[in-house]
């Protein structure tokens, strides 16, 4: 695997707004660290972390149009909440714009928002890194410091805690919840019983 990270970063500077760009660098760094910590390929995690939100700065309309153009499946929930598609479309970009054919990376990007039951190590790393990267603020996320500590102790427990927080937030703000988010939560809850 030999990608020019610097070149991809430079390209993301054009595709993303400033806040999203720094967020992506934050996720890149913490994904790299988590991978080193858990004995996973750190370069893969680095690349997946950097690219996870590559399709985040598209409008709802653009997300729907592009997903239709590239024949990516759009569920009912996604049609009503198109931002949920940025993982799926991001994965498509990773493959077709950046030439990444590593399925582990592509899948980690696809599922980074909802998670999925029985995630691979890389999927868990990206899912968690997105939540705990250094630019996230303690004001935004309750118990962020604890989640950050836990991430370096137990990935499964951290996935569960992240999902608990996310589902609570979604319920409180009356947002529509994707079945995959609930399924992932149930899976990790049962696993850790
Ligand atoms: O793209 P980011 O903001 O870095 O992070 P993300 O891709 O994890 O998206 C975070 C948002 O996604 C957060 O506000 C919670 C929301 N989310 C996660 N699962 C669901 C969801 N939103 C809805 N409506 N439904 C879900 O199932
Ligand atoms: Fe995202
Ligand atoms: Fe993100």
PDB file of C-alpha atoms and ligand atoms in Angstrom:
ATOM      1  CA  UNK A   1       0.000   0.000   0.000  1.00  0.00           C
ATOM      2  CA  UNK A   2       1.699   3.161  -1.132  1.00  0.00           C
ATOM      3  CA  UNK A   3      -0.451   6.247  -1.259  1.00  0.00           C
ATOM      4  CA  UNK A   4       0.695   9.844  -1.255  1.00  0.00           C
ATOM      5  CA  UNK A   5      -0.973  11.017   1.966  1.00  0.00           C
ATOM      6  CA  UNK A   6       0.318  14.529   1.463  1.00  0.00           C
ATOM      7  CA  UNK A   7      -1.287  14.697  -1.977  1.00  0.00           C
ATOM      8  CA  UNK A   8      -4.614  13.433  -0.623  1.00  0.00           C
ATOM      9  CA  UNK A   9      -4.498  15.983   2.190  1.00  0.00           C
ATOM     10  CA  UNK A  10      -3.828  18.705  -0.339  1.00  0.00           C
ATOM     11  CA  UNK A  11      -6.807  17.550  -2.393  1.00  0.00           C
ATOM     12  CA  UNK A  12      -9.085  17.450   0.675  1.00  0.00           C
ATOM     13  CA  UNK A  13      -8.198  21.059   1.338  1.00  0.00           C
ATOM     14  CA  UNK A  14     -10.203  21.829  -1.803  1.00  0.00           C
ATOM     15  CA  UNK A  15     -13.072  19.393  -1.177  1.00  0.00           C
ATOM     16  CA  UNK A  16     -13.753  20.248   2.472  1.00  0.00           C
ATOM     17  CA  UNK A  17     -14.322  23.410   4.459  1.00  0.00           C
ATOM     18  CA  UNK A  18     -11.684  24.419   6.999  1.00  0.00           C
ATOM     19  CA  UNK A  19     -13.411  22.900  10.026  1.00  0.00           C
ATOM     20  CA  UNK A  20     -14.029  19.589   8.265  1.00  0.00           C
ATOM     21  CA  UNK A  21     -10.456  19.520   6.969  1.00  0.00           C
ATOM     22  CA  UNK A  22      -8.984  19.866  10.467  1.00  0.00           C
ATOM     23  CA  UNK A  23     -11.499  17.310  11.765  1.00  0.00           C
ATOM     24  CA  UNK A  24     -10.263  14.869   9.099  1.00  0.00           C
ATOM     25  CA  UNK A  25      -6.652  15.424  10.127  1.00  0.00           C
ATOM     26  CA  UNK A  26      -7.701  14.838  13.741  1.00  0.00           C
ATOM     27  CA  UNK A  27      -9.414  11.560  12.846  1.00  0.00           C
ATOM     28  CA  UNK A  28      -6.370  10.568  10.782  1.00  0.00           C
ATOM     29  CA  UNK A  29      -4.049  11.076  13.751  1.00  0.00           C
ATOM     30  CA  UNK A  30      -6.139   9.338  16.378  1.00  0.00           C
ATOM     31  CA  UNK A  31      -6.904   6.429  14.003  1.00  0.00           C
ATOM     32  CA  UNK A  32      -3.154   6.032  13.482  1.00  0.00           C
ATOM     33  CA  UNK A  33      -2.572   6.023  17.247  1.00  0.00           C
ATOM     34  CA  UNK A  34      -5.367   3.533  17.965  1.00  0.00           C
ATOM     35  CA  UNK A  35      -4.074   1.214  15.248  1.00  0.00           C
ATOM     36  CA  UNK A  36      -0.565   1.291  16.710  1.00  0.00           C
ATOM     37  CA  UNK A  37      -1.994   0.649  20.151  1.00  0.00           C
ATOM     38  CA  UNK A  38      -4.048  -2.360  19.043  1.00  0.00           C
ATOM     39  CA  UNK A  39      -1.463  -3.818  16.672  1.00  0.00           C
ATOM     40  CA  UNK A  40      -3.396  -3.031  13.486  1.00  0.00           C
ATOM     41  CA  UNK A  41      -1.848  -1.691  10.248  1.00  0.00           C
ATOM     42  CA  UNK A  42      -1.378   1.975  11.186  1.00  0.00           C
ATOM     43  CA  UNK A  43      -0.961   3.181   7.596  1.00  0.00           C
ATOM     44  CA  UNK A  44      -4.338   1.739   6.648  1.00  0.00           C
ATOM     45  CA  UNK A  45      -5.982   3.382   9.633  1.00  0.00           C
ATOM     46  CA  UNK A  46      -4.245   6.641   8.778  1.00  0.00           C
ATOM     47  CA  UNK A  47      -5.627   6.633   5.239  1.00  0.00           C
ATOM     48  CA  UNK A  48      -9.145   5.566   6.255  1.00  0.00           C
ATOM     49  CA  UNK A  49      -9.251   8.222   8.983  1.00  0.00           C
ATOM     50  CA  UNK A  50      -8.103  10.948   6.629  1.00  0.00           C
ATOM     51  CA  UNK A  51     -10.681  10.074   3.955  1.00  0.00           C
ATOM     52  CA  UNK A  52     -13.691   9.094   6.093  1.00  0.00           C
ATOM     53  CA  UNK A  53     -15.550  12.408   5.556  1.00  0.00           C
ATOM     54  CA  UNK A  54     -14.410  13.076   1.974  1.00  0.00           C
ATOM     55  CA  UNK A  55     -18.058  13.365   0.850  1.00  0.00           C
ATOM     56  CA  UNK A  56     -19.253  15.328   3.892  1.00  0.00           C
ATOM     57  CA  UNK A  57     -19.316  18.788   2.294  1.00  0.00           C
ATOM     58  CA  UNK A  58     -21.872  17.988  -0.388  1.00  0.00           C
ATOM     59  CA  UNK A  59     -25.415  19.320  -0.172  1.00  0.00           C
ATOM     60  CA  UNK A  60     -28.312  16.920   0.447  1.00  0.00           C
ATOM     61  CA  UNK A  61     -29.283  17.328  -3.177  1.00  0.00           C
ATOM     62  CA  UNK A  62     -25.763  16.567  -4.444  1.00  0.00           C
ATOM     63  CA  UNK A  63     -25.504  13.508  -2.195  1.00  0.00           C
ATOM     64  CA  UNK A  64     -28.741  12.092  -3.605  1.00  0.00           C
ATOM     65  CA  UNK A  65     -27.867  12.896  -7.207  1.00  0.00           C
ATOM     66  CA  UNK A  66     -24.371  11.395  -6.973  1.00  0.00           C
ATOM     67  CA  UNK A  67     -25.558   8.247  -5.199  1.00  0.00           C
ATOM     68  CA  UNK A  68     -28.173   7.770  -7.907  1.00  0.00           C
ATOM     69  CA  UNK A  69     -25.634   8.422 -10.655  1.00  0.00           C
ATOM     70  CA  UNK A  70     -23.233   5.814  -9.254  1.00  0.00           C
ATOM     71  CA  UNK A  71     -26.093   3.353  -8.564  1.00  0.00           C
ATOM     72  CA  UNK A  72     -25.496   3.261  -4.814  1.00  0.00           C
ATOM     73  CA  UNK A  73     -28.500   1.960  -2.839  1.00  0.00           C
ATOM     74  CA  UNK A  74     -30.503   4.629  -1.053  1.00  0.00           C
ATOM     75  CA  UNK A  75     -32.753   3.469   1.809  1.00  0.00           C
ATOM     76  CA  UNK A  76     -35.947   5.244   2.921  1.00  0.00           C
ATOM     77  CA  UNK A  77     -34.184   6.726   5.952  1.00  0.00           C
ATOM     78  CA  UNK A  78     -31.261   7.879   3.809  1.00  0.00           C
ATOM     79  CA  UNK A  79     -33.584   9.528   1.314  1.00  0.00           C
ATOM     80  CA  UNK A  80     -35.124  11.554   4.123  1.00  0.00           C
ATOM     81  CA  UNK A  81     -31.749  12.209   5.824  1.00  0.00           C
ATOM     82  CA  UNK A  82     -29.286  12.403   2.922  1.00  0.00           C
ATOM     83  CA  UNK A  83     -26.290  13.314   5.107  1.00  0.00           C
ATOM     84  CA  UNK A  84     -26.344   9.645   6.163  1.00  0.00           C
ATOM     85  CA  UNK A  85     -25.115   8.877   2.625  1.00  0.00           C
ATOM     86  CA  UNK A  86     -21.757  10.632   3.045  1.00  0.00           C
ATOM     87  CA  UNK A  87     -20.088   7.419   4.240  1.00  0.00           C
ATOM     88  CA  UNK A  88     -21.313   5.360   1.316  1.00  0.00           C
ATOM     89  CA  UNK A  89     -20.461   8.034  -1.241  1.00  0.00           C
ATOM     90  CA  UNK A  90     -17.162   8.714   0.540  1.00  0.00           C
ATOM     91  CA  UNK A  91     -16.231   5.077   0.115  1.00  0.00           C
ATOM     92  CA  UNK A  92     -17.076   5.336  -3.598  1.00  0.00           C
ATOM     93  CA  UNK A  93     -14.767   8.372  -3.907  1.00  0.00           C
ATOM     94  CA  UNK A  94     -12.007   6.583  -1.996  1.00  0.00           C
ATOM     95  CA  UNK A  95     -12.164   3.797  -4.572  1.00  0.00           C
ATOM     96  CA  UNK A  96     -12.790   5.684  -7.785  1.00  0.00           C
ATOM     97  CA  UNK A  97     -11.087   9.027  -7.179  1.00  0.00           C
ATOM     98  CA  UNK A  98      -8.171   7.934  -4.969  1.00  0.00           C
ATOM     99  CA  UNK A  99      -7.760   4.396  -6.296  1.00  0.00           C
ATOM    100  CA  UNK A 100      -8.079   2.663  -2.936  1.00  0.00           C
ATOM    101  CA  UNK A 101      -9.135  -0.940  -3.402  1.00  0.00           C
ATOM    102  CA  UNK A 102      -8.609  -2.183   0.129  1.00  0.00           C
ATOM    103  CA  UNK A 103     -12.037  -3.480   1.213  1.00  0.00           C
ATOM    104  CA  UNK A 104     -11.264  -2.965   4.900  1.00  0.00           C
ATOM    105  CA  UNK A 105     -10.678   0.746   4.314  1.00  0.00           C
ATOM    106  CA  UNK A 106     -13.698   1.126   2.028  1.00  0.00           C
ATOM    107  CA  UNK A 107     -15.996  -0.581   4.519  1.00  0.00           C
ATOM    108  CA  UNK A 108     -14.695   1.494   7.456  1.00  0.00           C
ATOM    109  CA  UNK A 109     -15.561   4.652   5.503  1.00  0.00           C
ATOM    110  CA  UNK A 110     -18.990   3.318   4.458  1.00  0.00           C
ATOM    111  CA  UNK A 111     -20.095   2.510   8.022  1.00  0.00           C
ATOM    112  CA  UNK A 112     -18.414   5.285  10.002  1.00  0.00           C
ATOM    113  CA  UNK A 113     -21.656   7.136  10.871  1.00  0.00           C
ATOM    114  CA  UNK A 114     -23.984   4.297  11.939  1.00  0.00           C
ATOM    115  CA  UNK A 115     -21.487   1.579  12.704  1.00  0.00           C
ATOM    116  CA  UNK A 116     -22.594  -1.976  11.950  1.00  0.00           C
ATOM    117  CA  UNK A 117     -22.939  -5.185  13.970  1.00  0.00           C
ATOM    118  CA  UNK A 118     -19.738  -7.224  14.358  1.00  0.00           C
ATOM    119  CA  UNK A 119     -17.353  -4.560  13.082  1.00  0.00           C
ATOM    120  CA  UNK A 120     -13.772  -5.274  12.014  1.00  0.00           C
ATOM    121  CA  UNK A 121     -10.986  -3.664  14.051  1.00  0.00           C
ATOM    122  CA  UNK A 122     -10.556  -0.931  11.449  1.00  0.00           C
ATOM    123  CA  UNK A 123     -14.304  -0.225  11.347  1.00  0.00           C
ATOM    124  CA  UNK A 124     -14.292   0.171  15.124  1.00  0.00           C
ATOM    125  CA  UNK A 125     -11.183   2.364  15.049  1.00  0.00           C
ATOM    126  CA  UNK A 126     -12.655   4.782  12.508  1.00  0.00           C
ATOM    127  CA  UNK A 127     -16.065   4.823  14.201  1.00  0.00           C
ATOM    128  CA  UNK A 128     -14.447   5.710  17.535  1.00  0.00           C
ATOM    129  CA  UNK A 129     -11.761   8.041  16.161  1.00  0.00           C
ATOM    130  CA  UNK A 130     -14.482  10.130  14.525  1.00  0.00           C
ATOM    131  CA  UNK A 131     -16.030  10.658  17.944  1.00  0.00           C
ATOM    132  CA  UNK A 132     -12.935  11.307  20.059  1.00  0.00           C
ATOM    133  CA  UNK A 133     -10.559  13.189  17.740  1.00  0.00           C
ATOM    134  CA  UNK A 134      -8.776  16.140  19.407  1.00  0.00           C
ATOM    135  CA  UNK A 135     -10.905  18.866  17.800  1.00  0.00           C
ATOM    136  CA  UNK A 136     -14.137  17.497  19.317  1.00  0.00           C
ATOM    137  CA  UNK A 137     -15.025  19.533  22.368  1.00  0.00           C
ATOM    138  CA  UNK A 138     -16.044  18.401  25.816  1.00  0.00           C
ATOM    139  CA  UNK A 139     -18.968  20.820  25.549  1.00  0.00           C
ATOM    140  CA  UNK A 140     -20.296  18.950  22.496  1.00  0.00           C
ATOM    141  CA  UNK A 141     -19.852  15.456  23.851  1.00  0.00           C
ATOM    142  CA  UNK A 142     -20.734  14.370  27.386  1.00  0.00           C
ATOM    143  CA  UNK A 143     -17.962  12.447  29.136  1.00  0.00           C
ATOM    144  CA  UNK A 144     -15.581  12.875  26.214  1.00  0.00           C
ATOM    145  CA  UNK A 145     -12.474  12.489  28.385  1.00  0.00           C
ATOM    146  CA  UNK A 146     -13.731   9.150  29.700  1.00  0.00           C
ATOM    147  CA  UNK A 147     -14.576   7.946  26.177  1.00  0.00           C
ATOM    148  CA  UNK A 148     -11.040   8.914  25.074  1.00  0.00           C
ATOM    149  CA  UNK A 149      -9.479   6.946  27.907  1.00  0.00           C
ATOM    150  CA  UNK A 150     -11.727   3.949  27.337  1.00  0.00           C
ATOM    151  CA  UNK A 151     -10.823   3.906  23.622  1.00  0.00           C
ATOM    152  CA  UNK A 152      -7.288   2.828  24.539  1.00  0.00           C
ATOM    153  CA  UNK A 153      -8.572   0.163  26.928  1.00  0.00           C
ATOM    154  CA  UNK A 154     -11.474  -1.579  25.161  1.00  0.00           C
ATOM    155  CA  UNK A 155     -12.749  -0.945  21.627  1.00  0.00           C
ATOM    156  CA  UNK A 156     -16.065  -2.824  22.028  1.00  0.00           C
ATOM    157  CA  UNK A 157     -16.975  -0.997  25.225  1.00  0.00           C
ATOM    158  CA  UNK A 158     -16.118   2.301  23.560  1.00  0.00           C
ATOM    159  CA  UNK A 159     -18.321   1.499  20.558  1.00  0.00           C
ATOM    160  CA  UNK A 160     -21.202   0.772  22.938  1.00  0.00           C
ATOM    161  CA  UNK A 161     -20.666   3.953  24.945  1.00  0.00           C
ATOM    162  CA  UNK A 162     -20.461   6.049  21.768  1.00  0.00           C
ATOM    163  CA  UNK A 163     -23.696   4.544  20.466  1.00  0.00           C
ATOM    164  CA  UNK A 164     -25.444   5.095  23.800  1.00  0.00           C
ATOM    165  CA  UNK A 165     -24.513   8.775  23.679  1.00  0.00           C
ATOM    166  CA  UNK A 166     -25.456   9.126  20.005  1.00  0.00           C
ATOM    167  CA  UNK A 167     -28.844   7.400  20.398  1.00  0.00           C
ATOM    168  CA  UNK A 168     -29.641   9.526  23.436  1.00  0.00           C
ATOM    169  CA  UNK A 169     -28.798  12.661  21.465  1.00  0.00           C
ATOM    170  CA  UNK A 170     -30.859  11.534  18.451  1.00  0.00           C
ATOM    171  CA  UNK A 171     -33.871  10.708  20.624  1.00  0.00           C
ATOM    172  CA  UNK A 172     -33.679  13.983  22.531  1.00  0.00           C
ATOM    173  CA  UNK A 173     -33.501  15.973  19.314  1.00  0.00           C
ATOM    174  CA  UNK A 174     -36.249  13.914  17.639  1.00  0.00           C
ATOM    175  CA  UNK A 175     -34.049  12.823  14.746  1.00  0.00           C
ATOM    176  CA  UNK A 176     -34.893   9.785  12.668  1.00  0.00           C
ATOM    177  CA  UNK A 177     -32.767   6.794  13.644  1.00  0.00           C
ATOM    178  CA  UNK A 178     -31.339   4.425  11.027  1.00  0.00           C
ATOM    179  CA  UNK A 179     -32.034   0.733  11.723  1.00  0.00           C
ATOM    180  CA  UNK A 180     -28.297   0.092  11.361  1.00  0.00           C
ATOM    181  CA  UNK A 181     -27.539   2.425  14.287  1.00  0.00           C
ATOM    182  CA  UNK A 182     -30.029   0.540  16.487  1.00  0.00           C
ATOM    183  CA  UNK A 183     -28.849  -2.884  15.277  1.00  0.00           C
ATOM    184  CA  UNK A 184     -25.253  -1.938  16.050  1.00  0.00           C
ATOM    185  CA  UNK A 185     -26.206  -0.763  19.525  1.00  0.00           C
ATOM    186  CA  UNK A 186     -28.147  -3.996  20.230  1.00  0.00           C
ATOM    187  CA  UNK A 187     -25.282  -6.126  18.931  1.00  0.00           C
ATOM    188  CA  UNK A 188     -22.677  -4.515  21.203  1.00  0.00           C
ATOM    189  CA  UNK A 189     -25.053  -4.426  24.158  1.00  0.00           C
ATOM    190  CA  UNK A 190     -25.645  -8.204  23.848  1.00  0.00           C
ATOM    191  CA  UNK A 191     -21.946  -8.856  23.251  1.00  0.00           C
ATOM    192  CA  UNK A 192     -20.982  -7.096  26.456  1.00  0.00           C
ATOM    193  CA  UNK A 193     -23.759  -8.476  28.678  1.00  0.00           C
TER     194      UNK A 193
HETATM  195  O1  LIG B   1     -19.432  13.333   9.775  1.00  0.00           O
HETATM  196  P1  LIG B   1     -19.161  13.631  11.228  1.00  0.00           P
HETATM  197  O2  LIG B   1     -19.982  14.775  11.735  1.00  0.00           O
HETATM  198  O3  LIG B   1     -17.725  13.785  11.558  1.00  0.00           O
HETATM  199  O4  LIG B   1     -19.625  12.340  12.084  1.00  0.00           O
HETATM  200  P2  LIG B   1     -20.669  11.215  11.658  1.00  0.00           P
HETATM  201  O5  LIG B   1     -20.474  10.814  10.257  1.00  0.00           O
HETATM  202  O6  LIG B   1     -20.555  10.153  12.707  1.00  0.00           O
HETATM  203  O7  LIG B   1     -22.028  11.915  11.799  1.00  0.00           O
HETATM  204  C1  LIG B   1     -22.384  12.339  13.097  1.00  0.00           C
HETATM  205  C2  LIG B   1     -23.847  12.613  13.177  1.00  0.00           C
HETATM  206  O8  LIG B   1     -24.578  11.511  12.653  1.00  0.00           O
HETATM  207  C3  LIG B   1     -24.263  12.799  14.621  1.00  0.00           C
HETATM  208  O9  LIG B   1     -24.946  14.036  14.731  1.00  0.00           O
HETATM  209  C4  LIG B   1     -25.187  11.647  14.878  1.00  0.00           C
HETATM  210  C5  LIG B   1     -25.661  11.318  13.495  1.00  0.00           C
HETATM  211  N1  LIG B   1     -26.193   9.964  13.353  1.00  0.00           N
HETATM  212  C6  LIG B   1     -25.620   8.782  13.659  1.00  0.00           C
HETATM  213  N2  LIG B   1     -26.491   7.782  13.458  1.00  0.00           N
HETATM  214  C7  LIG B   1     -27.624   8.366  13.016  1.00  0.00           C
HETATM  215  C8  LIG B   1     -27.432   9.746  12.931  1.00  0.00           C
HETATM  216  N3  LIG B   1     -28.377  10.622  12.523  1.00  0.00           N
HETATM  217  C9  LIG B   1     -29.564  10.128  12.212  1.00  0.00           C
HETATM  218  N4  LIG B   1     -30.537  10.962  11.819  1.00  0.00           N
HETATM  219  N5  LIG B   1     -29.842   8.783  12.267  1.00  0.00           N
HETATM  220  C10 LIG B   1     -28.924   7.865  12.664  1.00  0.00           C
HETATM  221  O10 LIG B   1     -29.199   6.674  12.727  1.00  0.00           O
HETATM  222 FE1  LIG B   2     -18.918  11.517   8.926  1.00  0.00          FE
HETATM  223 FE1  LIG B   3     -16.165  12.668  10.775  1.00  0.00          FE
END
